[in-house]
């Protein structure tokens, strides 16, 4: 695995430029890279996840890039108390990923919950000594998450979120992390930790790569309430596992506006534009063209076109999902083999870490 040089990520433009180059190299040299992505098991995945990240994961997998998908179960407890459904959500998310086209049985994609990989979690201790309280204080992503969760008391798990994320990425020497712009400050801490570890303990033979961000150009899908991003926890989502009837009735209730003439104008008409964008993602037709065709057909027409397009687009995915649902024993087997692979990768890394830190006896 390559240890990336000290790349210039000082400005957003520089990051975007690097990400473009990385994108080109992923196609040419897929075996040089290991992608690390993940989800928290806070619920099933929705169409925002599909268009915003799952499709990209599948694309990378098909390029032949090794892909590790961590289900971050411990991290659920950073901003909520409920833990009753964690195991159930892990199974559901695994099925969502597989239904969308991820193939953990193919030998190049691995799905596992991080609570089952002690080697991964053990990295947290050395990593915590490599960042300062002030650096954690400054992290804007953590600040936003804290605000979003409306927490009065912040647990140390939330505070140190970027450090466990570093363990999630570095335990298997992941060197590519697909991210949205808002996630960049988190990833920067991972890069800092990798660099400091190498400088301090492993100057001659670096242990960790400095993972590179692969900036997503996927759109943010708004929720059916139109006011904020579609999210598992905001009751504004269409789940991948929803039936056609449930999908139709959710779309029927989606917020639109009073103007009968449908136009694509994300800034002024976010709700209507979001529905047009969804049709476009399903059919490949530009949203402006779809809007023109609907003309003064109003939101009724807009919604019925979306219902049909989305249900048609999701049909094969949902069919696969139903097949998977009928054999949970198989899903557990998939997770067990993901865990095994993650433990193996983690044990190798941890061994190098102990050696570098002079802790081998
Ligand atoms: P939670 O409520 O647990 O925060 P969520 O639904 O907000 O769940 P996340 O787990 O925060 O989803 O999102 C994981 C990743 O999925 C994001 O980093 C992003 O790439 C993608 N994603 C999630 N929601 C959307 C969305 N509405 N539009 C586009 N991409 C999305
Ligand atoms: Mg979220």
PDB file of C-alpha atoms in Angstrom, residues 59 69 75 92 109 172 181 183 201 214 252-253 260-261 277 287 334 340 342:
ATOM      1  CA  UNK A  59     -18.618   1.957  -8.927  1.00  0.00           C
ATOM      2  CA  UNK A  69     -17.394  -0.963   4.778  1.00  0.00           C
ATOM      3  CA  UNK A  75     -20.598   5.484  17.259  1.00  0.00           C
ATOM      4  CA  UNK A  92     -30.690  -4.203   7.517  1.00  0.00           C
ATOM      5  CA  UNK A 109     -15.537  -6.017  -0.523  1.00  0.00           C
ATOM      6  CA  UNK A 172      -6.633  -1.622   7.549  1.00  0.00           C
ATOM      7  CA  UNK A 181     -17.184  18.588   1.752  1.00  0.00           C
ATOM      8  CA  UNK A 183     -16.556  15.600   6.285  1.00  0.00           C
ATOM      9  CA  UNK A 201       7.422   6.263  15.946  1.00  0.00           C
ATOM     10  CA  UNK A 214     -12.252  11.346  -2.734  1.00  0.00           C
ATOM     11  CA  UNK A 252     -48.049  11.921  -2.210  1.00  0.00           C
ATOM     12  CA  UNK A 253     -47.417  13.648   1.117  1.00  0.00           C
ATOM     13  CA  UNK A 260     -48.721  25.069 -10.745  1.00  0.00           C
ATOM     14  CA  UNK A 261     -46.045  25.568 -13.372  1.00  0.00           C
ATOM     15  CA  UNK A 277     -33.742  15.813  -9.326  1.00  0.00           C
ATOM     16  CA  UNK A 287     -34.303  17.955 -14.495  1.00  0.00           C
ATOM     17  CA  UNK A 334     -21.372 -12.434   5.206  1.00  0.00           C
ATOM     18  CA  UNK A 340     -12.627 -12.206  10.031  1.00  0.00           C
ATOM     19  CA  UNK A 342     -11.029  -7.033   9.281  1.00  0.00           C
TER      20      UNK A 342
END
